[in-house]
CSV table of C-alpha atoms in Angstrom, one decimal:
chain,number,residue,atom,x,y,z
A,74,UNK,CA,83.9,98.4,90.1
A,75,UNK,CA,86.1,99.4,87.5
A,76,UNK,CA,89.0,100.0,89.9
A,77,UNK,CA,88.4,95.9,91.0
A,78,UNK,CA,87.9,94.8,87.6
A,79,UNK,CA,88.8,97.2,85.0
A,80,UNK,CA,87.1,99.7,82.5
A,81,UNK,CA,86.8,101.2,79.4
A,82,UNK,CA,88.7,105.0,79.5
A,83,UNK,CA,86.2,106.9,78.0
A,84,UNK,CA,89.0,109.8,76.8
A,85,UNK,CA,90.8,107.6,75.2
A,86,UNK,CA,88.5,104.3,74.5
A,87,UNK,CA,91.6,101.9,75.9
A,88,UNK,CA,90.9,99.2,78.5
A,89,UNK,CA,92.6,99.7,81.9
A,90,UNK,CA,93.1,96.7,84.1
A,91,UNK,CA,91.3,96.7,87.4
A,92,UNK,CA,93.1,95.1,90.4
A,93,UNK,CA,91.3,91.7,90.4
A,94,UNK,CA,92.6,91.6,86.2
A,95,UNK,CA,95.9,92.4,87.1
A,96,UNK,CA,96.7,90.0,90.6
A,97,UNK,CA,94.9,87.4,88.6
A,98,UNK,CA,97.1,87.7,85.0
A,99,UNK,CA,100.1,87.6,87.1
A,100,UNK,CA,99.2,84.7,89.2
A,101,UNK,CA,98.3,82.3,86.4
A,102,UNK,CA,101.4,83.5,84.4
A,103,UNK,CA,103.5,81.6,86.8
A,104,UNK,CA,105.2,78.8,85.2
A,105,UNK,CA,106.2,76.9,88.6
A,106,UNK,CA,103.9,74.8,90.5
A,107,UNK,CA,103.5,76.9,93.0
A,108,UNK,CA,100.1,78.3,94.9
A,109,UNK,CA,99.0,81.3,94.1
A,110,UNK,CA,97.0,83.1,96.2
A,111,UNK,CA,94.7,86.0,95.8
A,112,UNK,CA,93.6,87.7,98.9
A,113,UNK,CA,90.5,90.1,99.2
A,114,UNK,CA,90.4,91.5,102.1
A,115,UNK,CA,87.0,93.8,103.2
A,116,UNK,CA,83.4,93.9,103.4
A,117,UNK,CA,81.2,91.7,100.9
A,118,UNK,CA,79.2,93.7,98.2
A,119,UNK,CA,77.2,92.0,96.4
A,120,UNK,CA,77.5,93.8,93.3
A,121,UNK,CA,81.3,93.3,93.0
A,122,UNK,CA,81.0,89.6,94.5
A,123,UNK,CA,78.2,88.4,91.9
A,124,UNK,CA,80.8,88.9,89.2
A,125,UNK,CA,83.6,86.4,91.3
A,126,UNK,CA,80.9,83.4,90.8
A,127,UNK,CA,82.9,82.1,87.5
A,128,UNK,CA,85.8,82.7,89.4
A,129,UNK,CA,84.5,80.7,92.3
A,130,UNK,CA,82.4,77.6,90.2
A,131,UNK,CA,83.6,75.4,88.1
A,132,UNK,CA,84.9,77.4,85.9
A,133,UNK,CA,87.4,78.8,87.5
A,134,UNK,CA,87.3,82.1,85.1
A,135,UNK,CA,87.4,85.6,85.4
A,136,UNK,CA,85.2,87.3,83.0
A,137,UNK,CA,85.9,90.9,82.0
A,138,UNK,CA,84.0,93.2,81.3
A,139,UNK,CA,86.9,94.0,77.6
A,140,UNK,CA,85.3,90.2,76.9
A,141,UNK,CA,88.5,88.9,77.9
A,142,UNK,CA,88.1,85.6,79.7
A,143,UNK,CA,91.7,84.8,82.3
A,144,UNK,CA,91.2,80.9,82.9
A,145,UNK,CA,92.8,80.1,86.6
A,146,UNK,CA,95.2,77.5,86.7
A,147,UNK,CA,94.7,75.1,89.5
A,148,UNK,CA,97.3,76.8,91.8
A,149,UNK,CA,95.5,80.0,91.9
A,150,UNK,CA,93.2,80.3,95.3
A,151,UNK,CA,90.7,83.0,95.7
A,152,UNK,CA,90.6,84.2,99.4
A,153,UNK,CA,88.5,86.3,100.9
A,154,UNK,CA,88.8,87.6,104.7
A,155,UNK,CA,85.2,89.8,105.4
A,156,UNK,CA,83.3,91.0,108.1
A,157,UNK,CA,80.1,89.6,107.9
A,158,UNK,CA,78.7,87.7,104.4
A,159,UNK,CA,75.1,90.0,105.1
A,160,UNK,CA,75.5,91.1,101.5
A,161,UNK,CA,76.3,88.1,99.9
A,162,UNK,CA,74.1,86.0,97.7
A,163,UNK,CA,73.5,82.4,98.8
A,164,UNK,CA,75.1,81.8,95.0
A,165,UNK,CA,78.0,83.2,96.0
A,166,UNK,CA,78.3,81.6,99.8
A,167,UNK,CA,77.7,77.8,98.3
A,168,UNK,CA,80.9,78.1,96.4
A,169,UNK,CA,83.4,78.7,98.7
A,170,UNK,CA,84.5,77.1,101.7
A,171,UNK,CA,84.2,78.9,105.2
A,172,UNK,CA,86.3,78.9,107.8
A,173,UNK,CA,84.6,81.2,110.9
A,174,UNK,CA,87.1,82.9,113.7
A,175,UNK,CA,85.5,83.8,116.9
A,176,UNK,CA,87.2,87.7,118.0
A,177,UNK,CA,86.8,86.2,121.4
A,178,UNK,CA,88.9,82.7,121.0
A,179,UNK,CA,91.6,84.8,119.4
A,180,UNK,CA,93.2,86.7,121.7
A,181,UNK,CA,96.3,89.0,121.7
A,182,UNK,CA,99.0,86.6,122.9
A,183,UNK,CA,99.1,84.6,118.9
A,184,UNK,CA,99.6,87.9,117.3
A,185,UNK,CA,102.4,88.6,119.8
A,186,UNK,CA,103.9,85.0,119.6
A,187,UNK,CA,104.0,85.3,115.8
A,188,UNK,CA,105.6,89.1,115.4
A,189,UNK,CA,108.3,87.8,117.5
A,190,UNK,CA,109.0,84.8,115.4
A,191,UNK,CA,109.2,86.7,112.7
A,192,UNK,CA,111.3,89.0,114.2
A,193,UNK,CA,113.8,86.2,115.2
A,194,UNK,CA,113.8,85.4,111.7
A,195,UNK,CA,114.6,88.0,110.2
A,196,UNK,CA,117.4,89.2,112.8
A,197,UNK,CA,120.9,87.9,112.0
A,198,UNK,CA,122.1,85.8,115.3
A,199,UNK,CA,125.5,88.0,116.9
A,200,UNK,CA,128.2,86.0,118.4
A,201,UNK,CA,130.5,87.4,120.7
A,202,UNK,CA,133.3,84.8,120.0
């Protein structure tokens, strides 16, 4: 949990930001109007995911456990990509929207399509004349 959120060094007694604290600090510190979008990607545990509900309610804060309270700005979006949602609380699940992708209906040819778009993209057009 600490490495997510952030803890207390015991050594020293200073705070150390956790991932979730420092993607989230930076993405509300943008100035522009610009979405911002935090992606968690991995299985669902409820014991790090009950602590995203502010996040994910009306709220729309991520609580600390330094008592330091980072308010999202309305261009900051929480994503989450998992698995399964066995370990998530029915809490958690009512706040956020779902969007399920059948293995099956996605095959290999999209992921193929796109890589090479992106590689025509990024590769400077030659002409011979």
């Amino acid at each position: 949990m600490g490495e997510l959120y952030g803890e207390v060094n015991l050594l020293t007694m200073e705070w150390k930001d956790g991932l979730l604290g420092i993607f989230v600090r930076l993405a509300v510190q943008c100035t522009e109007e610009e979405h911002q979008w935090v992606v968690c990607d991995g299985p669902v545990d409820a014991v790090w995911i009950e602590n995203m509900n502010t996040v994910l309610d009306d709220n729309k804060m991520l609580c600390l456990a330094n008592s330091e309270r980072i308010k999202l700005t309305p261009w900051v979006h929480m994503v989450f990509e998992v698995q399964d949602l066995a370990q998530a609380s029915p809490a958690t699940v009512s706040r956020c929207g779902m969007v399920f992708v059948d293995p099956e209906d996605l095959k290999w040819l999209p992921y193929v399509q796109s890589w090479l778009q992106n590689i025509e993209q990024r590769t400077p057009i030659q002409s011979e004349y």
